DNA sequence: CTTGACTCTGACGTAACGTCAGGCTTTATG
DNA sequence: CATAAAGCCTGACGTTACGTCAGAGTCAAG
């Protein structure tokens, strides 16, 4: 017998396996972004493996901020799955950066609140701005330029790697901030660990890109401003803390 | 002259400073979530400093997934700004975890694609699920329970700290994955740095919570499964890599 | 052969604004 | 100081991505 050569899903099964709703799949069918490649004789939708792959493409593009009807068009044109995976990841990186920035600000304001001084209007304006930035990053409607780029090749792998390490900064900063707030001693092992990670990140750049390495290294050397501007995070107190921890080790 | 004792913004100014649209502010006024505390004699809206603070609250709750009309109710009841800041941050942490998980999966699939073997249906199903998880995390409609918790006290500070360190794992995993994919030598300095960060994260738990420390340490000792299950990330190859890097150092 | 669970195709509802329209106000400018 | 140009006001309808019935056929189990 020709056993199931290639799997097929009924709409409810696919919904259950993916977490989407049946209605959403109906909707995609209706708009033409994802038409199941087969139907049973009685009209039930049957999704094939390639339909599942296309569904991922739809989800990726949707998360990239494209309206569904535009997605239909993009998918009928042809883009390799590799390019899409990369674009998707890059977009996630941008979102992560925006969210970490907001998170750091949030931590700072909350920490300040706990140590007595209340948040000012400026703080709130800043927070609101960053919330909006996160929103915009998530929505990010594409202009034709960028849609064109999706077809072309983009993002040197180097860029991606650098972005990733760079994206790690806000997280680290937030943790150091937490340690400082908690009054952790610079000679403690916890402080040592943090200092190690900090230096680790700095070193990461040694092998990588020259330009960015330069700026980030200076960020450490010249202290404060750049880091504050670039990451919206806290600053000099942390660098002092790391310095103290580093010297305390010797 | 009584100079401007406390600032006031016309709607366009506030929009410009926050990144919101005038229409959105109109909308909030209409729904009653943010009524400017004053108007000029000719009917222009004037937002005060406390209005700005309330606006942040609105944005925070909106990002927490509450529908606007519910926000009105919550804000008229009274919750301290500190609690809100904490809740907001916690929610961001949850989103970050979901997004990092997706990102890691994305990196793995893309990397596999580059080294020859194409992505399978299973990969796509997994990716779709994770996209949906991110979506759900972002939307996260609250049930009454959780709304009640917003009024109570929550989140031992310890929990937050642990969550943060835990949240750092996916990032690190992704970077190690990248290194492995790039064929980085285990004895290289880059590998050493990664190993250092890895061990650093493990150590972070030493001081913290007992339970989680146990599980994460075992994660390293017993290898693979847990880490894979918990973080959806790649696994054994990375641990091998870290082990190799660690031993290569001695 | 009868349920109960699933699926189908409309069709209307909704949330959070976007986008005019028509009409005052305020500010900039010759 | 007259007159644009720019900003603000209040409706009111449009939009996106589904949610939520409604009415009717289909499939799997007992």
Coordinates of C-alpha atoms (C1' of nucleotides) in Angstrom, one line a residue:
Chain A
X1 CA 0.0 0.0 0.0
X2 CA 1.1 3.5 -0.6
X3 CA 1.4 4.4 3.1
X4 CA 1.5 8.1 3.9
X5 CA 4.3 9.1 1.7
X6 CA 4.3 12.6 3.0
X7 CA 2.3 13.8 5.9
X8 CA -0.9 15.7 5.7
X9 CA -2.7 17.7 8.4
X10 CA -6.4 18.5 8.7
X11 CA -6.9 22.1 9.8
X12 CA -7.6 21.3 13.4
X13 CA -4.5 19.1 13.7
X14 CA -2.3 21.8 12.2
X15 CA -3.8 24.4 14.5
X16 CA -3.2 22.1 17.5
X17 CA 0.4 21.5 16.5
X18 CA 1.3 25.1 15.8
X19 CA -0.8 27.0 18.4
X20 CA -2.5 28.9 15.7
X21 CA -6.3 29.0 15.6
X22 CA -8.5 27.3 13.0
X23 CA -9.9 30.7 12.2
X24 CA -6.5 32.2 11.5
X25 CA -5.8 29.4 9.0
X26 CA -9.2 30.0 7.4
X27 CA -8.3 33.6 7.2
X28 CA -4.9 32.9 5.5
X29 CA -6.7 30.7 3.0
X30 CA -9.2 33.4 2.3
X31 CA -6.6 36.1 1.7
X32 CA -4.6 33.6 -0.4
X33 CA -1.4 33.7 1.7
X34 CA -1.7 30.0 2.5
X35 CA -3.9 27.9 0.4
X36 CA -3.7 24.2 1.4
X37 CA -2.4 22.2 -1.5
X38 CA -5.2 19.7 -1.3
X39 CA -8.8 19.1 -0.2
X40 CA -10.6 15.9 0.6
X41 CA -13.5 14.9 -1.7
X42 CA -15.7 16.5 0.9
X43 CA -13.9 19.7 1.0
X44 CA -11.8 19.4 4.1
X45 CA -8.5 21.3 3.8
X46 CA -5.4 19.1 3.8
X47 CA -2.0 20.8 4.5
X48 CA 1.1 19.2 3.2
X49 CA 4.7 19.5 4.4
X50 CA 5.4 22.2 1.9
X51 CA 2.3 24.0 3.1
X52 CA 3.8 23.9 6.6
X53 CA 7.0 25.4 5.3
X54 CA 5.1 28.1 3.6
X55 CA 3.2 28.7 6.9
X56 CA 6.5 29.4 8.6
X57 CA 7.3 31.8 5.9
X58 CA 4.0 33.5 6.5
X59 CA 4.7 33.7 10.2
X60 CA 8.1 35.1 9.7
X61 CA 7.0 37.8 7.4
X62 CA 4.1 38.6 9.6
X63 CA 6.5 39.0 12.5
X64 CA 8.6 41.2 10.2
X65 CA 5.6 43.5 10.2
X66 CA 4.3 43.0 6.7
X67 CA 0.5 43.1 6.3
X68 CA -0.9 39.8 5.2
X69 CA -1.8 40.8 1.7
X70 CA 1.7 42.0 1.1
X71 CA 2.9 38.6 2.4
X72 CA 1.0 36.9 -0.4
X73 CA 2.8 38.9 -3.0
X74 CA 6.3 38.4 -1.4
X75 CA 5.8 34.7 -1.2
X76 CA 4.7 34.3 -4.7
X77 CA 7.9 36.1 -5.8
X78 CA 10.7 33.8 -4.7
X79 CA 13.0 34.2 -1.8
X80 CA 15.2 31.4 -0.5
X81 CA 14.4 30.1 2.9
X82 CA 17.9 30.8 4.1
X83 CA 17.5 34.5 3.4
X84 CA 14.2 34.6 5.2
X85 CA 15.6 32.8 8.2
X86 CA 18.4 35.4 8.4
X87 CA 16.1 38.3 7.9
X88 CA 13.8 37.0 10.6
X89 CA 16.7 36.6 13.0
X90 CA 18.0 40.1 12.3
X91 CA 14.6 41.5 13.0
X92 CA 14.4 39.6 16.3
X93 CA 17.8 41.1 17.1
X94 CA 16.5 44.5 16.6
X95 CA 13.5 43.9 18.8
X96 CA 15.7 42.4 21.4
X97 CA 17.9 45.5 21.5
X98 CA 14.9 47.7 21.8
X99 CA 13.4 45.6 24.6
X100 CA 16.6 45.4 26.5
X101 CA 17.0 49.1 26.3
X102 CA 13.6 49.6 27.8
X103 CA 14.3 46.9 30.3
X104 CA 17.4 48.6 31.5
X105 CA 15.7 52.0 31.8
X106 CA 12.9 50.3 33.7
X107 CA 15.4 48.7 36.1
X108 CA 17.2 52.0 36.7
X109 CA 14.1 53.9 37.4
X110 CA 12.7 51.2 39.7
X111 CA 16.0 50.9 41.5
X112 CA 16.1 54.7 42.0
X113 CA 12.6 54.5 43.4
X114 CA 13.6 52.0 46.0
X115 CA 16.6 54.0 47.2
X116 CA 14.4 57.0 47.9
X117 CA 14.3 59.4 45.0
X118 CA 11.1 59.3 43.0
X119 CA 10.9 59.1 39.3
X120 CA 10.8 62.4 37.5
X121 CA 8.8 63.5 34.5
X122 CA 11.9 63.1 32.4
X123 CA 12.1 59.5 33.5
X124 CA 8.6 58.9 32.4
X125 CA 9.0 60.6 29.1
X126 CA 12.0 58.5 28.5
X127 CA 10.2 55.3 29.4
X128 CA 7.2 56.2 27.2
X129 CA 9.6 56.9 24.3
X130 CA 11.2 53.5 24.7
X131 CA 7.9 51.7 24.9
X132 CA 7.0 53.3 21.6
X133 CA 10.3 52.4 20.1
X134 CA 9.7 48.8 21.0
X135 CA 6.3 49.0 19.4
X136 CA 7.6 50.6 16.3
X137 CA 10.4 48.0 16.1
X138 CA 7.9 45.3 16.3
X139 CA 5.6 46.7 13.7
X140 CA 8.2 48.1 11.4
X141 CA 6.4 48.4 8.1
X142 CA 8.7 47.9 5.3
X143 CA 9.3 50.4 2.5
X144 CA 9.9 49.1 -1.0
X145 CA 13.6 49.5 -0.6
X146 CA 13.7 47.0 2.2
X147 CA 11.4 44.7 0.5
X148 CA 13.8 44.8 -2.4
X149 CA 16.6 44.0 -0.1
X150 CA 14.8 40.9 1.1
X151 CA 15.2 39.6 -2.4
X152 CA 18.8 40.6 -2.6
X153 CA 21.5 39.5 -0.3
X154 CA 22.1 41.3 2.9
X155 CA 23.8 41.3 6.3
X156 CA 27.4 40.2 6.1
X157 CA 27.7 37.5 8.6
X158 CA 30.1 39.6 10.5
X159 CA 27.6 42.3 11.0
X160 CA 25.2 39.7 12.5
X161 CA 27.8 38.4 14.9
X162 CA 28.8 41.9 16.0
X163 CA 25.2 42.9 16.5
X164 CA 24.8 39.8 18.7
X165 CA 27.7 40.6 21.0
X166 CA 26.6 44.2 21.1
X167 CA 23.1 43.1 22.0
X168 CA 24.6 41.3 24.9
X169 CA 25.7 44.5 26.6
X170 CA 22.4 45.8 27.8
X171 CA 21.7 42.5 29.6
X172 CA 25.1 42.6 31.3
X173 CA 24.7 46.2 32.2
X174 CA 21.4 45.5 33.8
X175 CA 22.9 42.7 35.9
X176 CA 25.8 44.8 37.0
X177 CA 23.3 47.5 37.8
X178 CA 21.4 45.1 39.9
X179 CA 24.5 44.0 41.8
X180 CA 25.4 47.6 42.4
X181 CA 22.0 48.4 43.7
X182 CA 22.1 45.4 45.9
X183 CA 25.3 46.7 47.4
X184 CA 27.4 43.8 46.3
X185 CA 31.0 44.1 47.4
X186 CA 33.4 44.6 44.6
X187 CA 35.7 42.0 46.0
X188 CA 33.0 39.3 46.2
X189 CA 33.0 36.4 43.9
X190 CA 29.8 37.6 42.3
X191 CA 31.4 40.8 41.4
X192 CA 34.4 38.9 40.0
X193 CA 32.1 36.9 37.8
X194 CA 30.4 40.0 36.5
X195 CA 33.7 41.6 35.8
X196 CA 34.8 38.5 34.0
X197 CA 31.8 38.6 31.7
X198 CA 32.3 42.3 31.1
X199 CA 35.9 41.8 30.1
X200 CA 34.8 38.8 28.1
X201 CA 32.5 40.9 26.0
X202 CA 35.2 43.4 25.4
X203 CA 37.5 40.7 24.3
X204 CA 35.0 39.3 22.0
X205 CA 35.6 42.3 19.8
X206 CA 39.3 41.8 19.7
X207 CA 38.9 39.2 17.0
X208 CA 36.0 40.8 15.2
X209 CA 35.4 44.1 13.6
X210 CA 37.9 46.9 14.0
X211 CA 35.7 49.8 14.0
X212 CA 33.3 48.6 16.6
X213 CA 36.0 47.1 18.7
X214 CA 37.6 50.5 18.8
X215 CA 34.5 52.3 19.9
X216 CA 33.5 49.8 22.5
X217 CA 37.0 49.6 23.9
X218 CA 37.1 53.3 24.2
X219 CA 33.7 53.0 25.8
X220 CA 35.5 51.3 28.6
X221 CA 38.5 53.5 28.5
X222 CA 37.0 56.9 28.1
X223 CA 34.1 55.7 30.2
X224 CA 30.5 56.8 30.4
X225 CA 29.1 58.9 27.5
X226 CA 29.2 56.6 24.6
X227 CA 27.8 53.6 26.4
X228 CA 25.0 55.8 27.8
X229 CA 24.1 57.2 24.5
X230 CA 24.3 53.9 22.6
X231 CA 22.5 51.7 25.1
X232 CA 20.4 54.1 27.1
X233 CA 21.6 52.1 30.1
X234 CA 23.1 53.3 33.3
X235 CA 26.8 54.0 33.2
X236 CA 29.7 55.4 35.2
X237 CA 28.9 53.9 38.5
X238 CA 28.9 50.5 36.8
X239 CA 32.3 51.0 35.2
X240 CA 33.7 52.1 38.5
X241 CA 32.3 48.9 40.0
X242 CA 33.8 46.7 37.3
X243 CA 37.1 48.5 37.7
X244 CA 37.0 48.0 41.4
X245 CA 36.2 44.3 41.0
X246 CA 39.0 43.9 38.4
X247 CA 41.6 45.5 40.6
X248 CA 40.4 43.8 43.7
X249 CA 41.2 40.5 42.1
X250 CA 44.9 41.3 41.9
Chain B
X1 CA 5.7 86.6 37.3
X2 CA 4.6 83.1 38.1
X3 CA 6.9 81.4 35.7
X4 CA 5.9 77.9 34.5
X5 CA 5.6 76.3 37.9
X6 CA 5.0 73.0 36.4
X7 CA 5.2 72.1 32.8
X8 CA 2.3 71.7 30.5
X9 CA 2.2 70.1 27.0
X10 CA -0.2 70.8 24.2
X11 CA -1.2 67.6 22.5
X12 CA 1.2 67.9 19.6
X13 CA 4.1 68.7 21.8
X14 CA 3.5 65.6 23.9
X15 CA 3.1 63.5 20.8
X16 CA 6.4 64.8 19.5
X17 CA 8.2 64.1 22.7
X18 CA 6.8 60.7 23.2
X19 CA 6.5 59.3 19.7
X20 CA 2.8 58.7 20.1
X21 CA 0.4 60.2 17.6
X22 CA -2.0 62.9 18.3
X23 CA -4.8 60.6 17.3
X24 CA -3.7 58.0 19.9
X25 CA -3.9 60.7 22.6
X26 CA -7.3 61.7 21.4
X27 CA -8.3 58.1 21.5
X28 CA -7.1 57.7 25.1
X29 CA -9.0 60.8 26.1
X30 CA -12.1 59.5 24.4
X31 CA -11.9 56.2 26.2
X32 CA -11.2 57.9 29.4
X33 CA -7.8 56.3 30.1
X34 CA -6.0 59.6 29.9
X35 CA -7.9 62.7 30.3
X36 CA -5.7 65.8 30.3
X37 CA -6.1 67.6 33.6
X38 CA -6.7 70.9 31.9
X39 CA -7.9 72.7 28.8
X40 CA -7.2 76.2 27.6
X41 CA -10.2 78.6 27.4
X42 CA -10.4 77.7 23.7
X43 CA -10.5 74.0 24.3
X44 CA -6.9 72.9 23.7
X45 CA -5.8 69.9 25.8
X46 CA -3.1 70.6 28.3
X47 CA -1.2 67.7 29.8
X48 CA 0.5 68.2 33.1
X49 CA 3.4 66.3 34.6
X50 CA 1.1 63.9 36.5
X51 CA -0.7 63.3 33.2
X52 CA 2.7 62.3 31.8
X53 CA 3.2 59.9 34.6
X54 CA -0.3 58.5 34.0
X55 CA 0.6 58.2 30.4
X56 CA 3.5 55.9 31.2
X57 CA 1.2 53.8 33.3
X58 CA -1.1 53.5 30.4
X59 CA 1.7 52.4 28.1
X60 CA 3.0 49.9 30.6
X61 CA -0.4 48.3 31.1
X62 CA -1.0 48.3 27.4
X63 CA 2.3 46.5 26.9
X64 CA 1.2 44.1 29.6
X65 CA -1.6 43.2 27.2
X66 CA -4.5 44.8 28.9
X67 CA -7.2 46.3 26.6
X68 CA -7.6 50.0 27.0
X69 CA -10.9 50.0 28.7
X70 CA -9.6 47.7 31.3
X71 CA -6.6 50.0 31.8
X72 CA -9.0 52.8 32.7
X73 CA -10.4 50.7 35.5
X74 CA -7.0 49.5 36.8
X75 CA -5.7 53.0 36.9
X76 CA -8.6 54.4 38.8
X77 CA -8.1 51.7 41.4
X78 CA -4.7 52.5 42.9
X79 CA -1.5 50.7 42.3
X80 CA 1.9 52.1 43.3
X81 CA 4.2 53.1 40.5
X82 CA 6.9 50.8 42.0
X83 CA 4.7 47.8 41.6
X84 CA 3.9 48.7 38.1
X85 CA 7.5 49.2 37.1
X86 CA 8.3 45.8 38.5
X87 CA 5.4 44.1 36.8
X88 CA 6.4 45.8 33.5
X89 CA 9.9 44.6 33.8
X90 CA 8.9 41.1 34.6
X91 CA 6.7 41.0 31.6
X92 CA 9.5 42.2 29.5
X93 CA 11.6 39.4 30.9
X94 CA 9.1 36.9 29.8
X95 CA 9.0 38.3 26.4
X96 CA 12.7 38.4 26.2
X97 CA 12.9 34.7 27.1
X98 CA 10.3 33.8 24.5
X99 CA 12.1 35.8 21.8
X100 CA 15.5 34.5 22.7
X101 CA 14.2 31.0 22.5
X102 CA 12.9 31.6 19.0
X103 CA 16.1 33.3 18.1
X104 CA 18.2 30.4 19.2
X105 CA 16.0 28.0 17.2
X106 CA 16.3 30.3 14.2
X107 CA 20.0 30.4 14.4
X108 CA 20.2 26.6 14.7
X109 CA 18.0 26.0 11.7
X110 CA 19.8 28.6 9.6
X111 CA 23.2 27.2 10.6
X112 CA 22.1 23.7 9.7
X113 CA 21.0 25.0 6.4
X114 CA 24.3 26.5 5.6
X115 CA 26.2 23.3 6.4
X116 CA 24.1 21.3 4.0
X117 CA 21.2 19.6 5.5
X118 CA 17.9 21.4 4.8
X119 CA 15.4 22.2 7.4
X120 CA 12.7 19.6 8.0
X121 CA 9.0 19.9 8.6
X122 CA 9.7 19.3 12.3
X123 CA 11.9 22.4 12.3
X124 CA 9.3 24.5 10.7
X125 CA 6.6 23.3 13.1
X126 CA 8.9 24.1 15.9
X127 CA 9.6 27.5 14.5
X128 CA 5.9 28.3 14.0
X129 CA 5.1 27.2 17.6
X130 CA 7.8 29.5 18.9
X131 CA 6.6 32.4 16.8
X132 CA 3.1 31.9 18.3
X133 CA 4.6 31.6 21.8
X134 CA 6.2 35.0 21.3
X135 CA 2.9 36.4 20.1
X136 CA 1.0 35.0 23.0
X137 CA 3.6 36.3 25.5
X138 CA 3.3 39.7 24.1
X139 CA -0.5 39.7 24.1
X140 CA -1.0 37.8 27.3
X141 CA -4.4 38.8 28.3
X142 CA -4.7 38.8 32.1
X143 CA -7.2 36.8 34.1
X144 CA -8.7 38.3 37.2
X145 CA -6.2 36.4 39.3
X146 CA -3.3 38.2 37.8
X147 CA -5.0 41.5 37.9
X148 CA -5.5 40.9 41.6
X149 CA -1.8 40.1 41.9
X150 CA -1.0 43.4 40.4
X151 CA -2.6 45.0 43.4
X152 CA -0.9 42.7 45.9
X153 CA 2.8 42.3 46.2
X154 CA 4.6 39.8 44.0
X155 CA 7.9 38.6 42.7
X156 CA 10.4 38.1 45.4
X157 CA 13.4 40.1 44.3
X158 CA 15.3 36.8 44.3
X159 CA 13.0 35.4 41.7
X160 CA 13.6 38.3 39.4
X161 CA 17.3 38.0 39.7
X162 CA 17.2 34.3 39.0
X163 CA 15.0 34.9 36.0
X164 CA 17.4 37.4 34.7
X165 CA 20.4 35.1 34.9
X166 CA 18.4 32.3 33.5
X167 CA 17.3 34.5 30.7
X168 CA 20.9 35.1 29.8
X169 CA 21.4 31.4 28.9
X170 CA 19.7 31.5 25.5
X171 CA 21.9 34.3 24.4
X172 CA 25.0 32.6 25.5
X173 CA 23.9 29.4 23.9
X174 CA 23.3 31.1 20.6
X175 CA 26.8 32.7 20.7
X176 CA 28.4 29.4 21.5
X177 CA 26.4 27.8 18.7
X178 CA 27.7 30.5 16.3
X179 CA 31.2 29.8 17.4
X180 CA 30.8 26.0 16.9
X181 CA 29.3 26.6 13.5
X182 CA 32.1 28.9 12.5
X183 CA 34.5 26.1 13.4
X184 CA 36.2 28.1 16.1
X185 CA 38.9 26.1 17.8
X186 CA 38.3 25.1 21.4
X187 CA 41.7 26.2 22.4
X188 CA 41.3 29.7 20.9
X189 CA 41.0 32.7 23.1
X190 CA 37.5 33.3 21.8
X191 CA 36.5 29.8 22.9
X192 CA 38.1 30.5 26.3
X193 CA 36.0 33.6 26.6
X194 CA 32.9 31.8 25.9
X195 CA 33.7 29.1 28.3
X196 CA 34.4 31.7 30.9
X197 CA 31.0 33.3 30.4
X198 CA 29.4 29.9 30.5
X199 CA 31.0 29.0 33.8
X200 CA 30.3 32.5 35.0
X201 CA 26.6 32.0 34.5
X202 CA 26.8 28.7 36.3
X203 CA 28.5 30.2 39.2
X204 CA 26.0 33.0 39.4
X205 CA 23.6 30.5 40.8
X206 CA 25.9 29.5 43.6
X207 CA 24.9 32.4 45.6
X208 CA 21.3 32.5 44.6
X209 CA 18.5 30.0 44.7
X210 CA 19.1 26.5 45.7
X211 CA 16.6 24.7 43.6
X212 CA 17.4 26.3 40.4
X213 CA 21.0 26.1 41.0
X214 CA 20.7 22.4 41.4
X215 CA 18.8 22.0 38.2
X216 CA 21.1 24.2 36.1
X217 CA 24.2 22.7 37.5
X218 CA 22.9 19.2 36.7
X219 CA 22.1 20.6 33.4
X220 CA 25.8 20.9 32.9
X221 CA 26.7 17.7 34.7
X222 CA 24.1 15.4 33.3
X223 CA 24.3 17.2 30.0
X224 CA 21.8 17.7 27.2
X225 CA 18.2 17.0 27.9
X226 CA 17.2 19.5 30.5
X227 CA 18.8 22.4 28.7
X228 CA 17.2 21.4 25.5
X229 CA 13.8 21.0 27.0
X230 CA 14.0 24.2 29.0
X231 CA 15.5 26.5 26.5
X232 CA 14.7 25.0 23.2
X233 CA 18.2 25.7 22.3
X234 CA 20.8 23.5 20.7
X235 CA 22.7 21.3 23.1
X236 CA 25.2 18.5 23.5
X237 CA 27.7 19.7 20.9
X238 CA 27.9 23.0 22.7
X239 CA 28.5 21.4 26.0
X240 CA 31.3 19.3 24.4
X241 CA 32.7 22.5 23.0
X242 CA 32.7 24.2 26.4
X243 CA 34.2 21.2 28.1
X244 CA 36.9 21.1 25.5
X245 CA 37.6 24.8 25.9
X246 CA 37.7 24.4 29.6
X247 CA 40.1 21.5 29.6
X248 CA 42.2 23.0 26.9
X249 CA 43.0 25.9 29.2
X250 CA 44.7 23.7 31.8
Chain C
dC1 C1' -27.5 4.5 13.2
dT2 C1' -27.0 7.9 16.4
dT3 C1' -24.1 11.1 18.8
dG4 C1' -20.3 14.1 19.6
dA5 C1' -16.4 16.2 17.6
dC6 C1' -14.8 18.3 13.5
dT7 C1' -15.1 21.0 9.3
dC8 C1' -17.3 24.0 5.8
dT9 C1' -18.9 28.7 4.2
dG10 C1' -20.7 33.1 5.1
dA11 C1' -21.3 37.1 7.9
dC12 C1' -21.1 40.3 11.5
dG13 C1' -18.2 42.0 15.6
dT14 C1' -14.0 44.2 17.7
dA15 C1' -9.8 46.7 19.3
dA16 C1' -6.8 50.5 18.5
dC17 C1' -6.1 53.5 16.1
dG18 C1' -5.5 55.8 10.8
dT19 C1' -7.5 59.0 7.9
dC20 C1' -10.2 62.5 6.1
dA21 C1' -13.7 66.5 6.7
dG22 C1' -15.2 71.0 8.2
dG23 C1' -14.2 74.6 11.2
dC24 C1' -12.0 77.4 15.0
dT25 C1' -7.0 79.2 17.1
dT26 C1' -2.4 80.5 17.3
dT27 C1' 1.8 81.7 15.4
dA28 C1' 4.7 83.2 11.9
dT29 C1' 5.5 86.7 8.2
dG30 C1' 5.5 90.5 4.8
Chain D
dC1 C1' -1.9 94.3 11.3
dA2 C1' -3.6 91.4 7.9
dT3 C1' -3.2 86.9 6.3
dA4 C1' -1.3 82.7 5.7
dA5 C1' 0.4 78.5 7.5
dA6 C1' 0.3 75.4 11.2
dG7 C1' -1.9 73.4 15.1
dC8 C1' -6.1 71.9 17.5
dC9 C1' -11.0 70.6 17.9
dT10 C1' -14.9 67.3 17.1
dG11 C1' -17.2 63.9 14.5
dA12 C1' -17.3 60.0 11.6
dC13 C1' -16.0 56.4 8.6
dG14 C1' -12.0 53.0 7.2
dT15 C1' -8.7 49.2 8.3
dT16 C1' -6.2 45.0 9.9
dA17 C1' -6.3 40.4 11.7
dC18 C1' -8.7 37.8 13.3
dG19 C1' -12.9 36.4 17.1
dT20 C1' -17.4 34.8 17.3
dC21 C1' -21.7 32.9 16.1
dA22 C1' -24.9 30.6 12.7
dG23 C1' -26.6 26.9 9.9
dA24 C1' -25.3 22.7 7.7
dG25 C1' -22.6 18.7 6.1
dT26 C1' -18.9 14.9 7.7
dC27 C1' -16.4 11.5 10.4
dA28 C1' -15.3 8.2 14.2
dA29 C1' -16.9 5.5 17.9
dG30 C1' -20.1 2.8 20.3

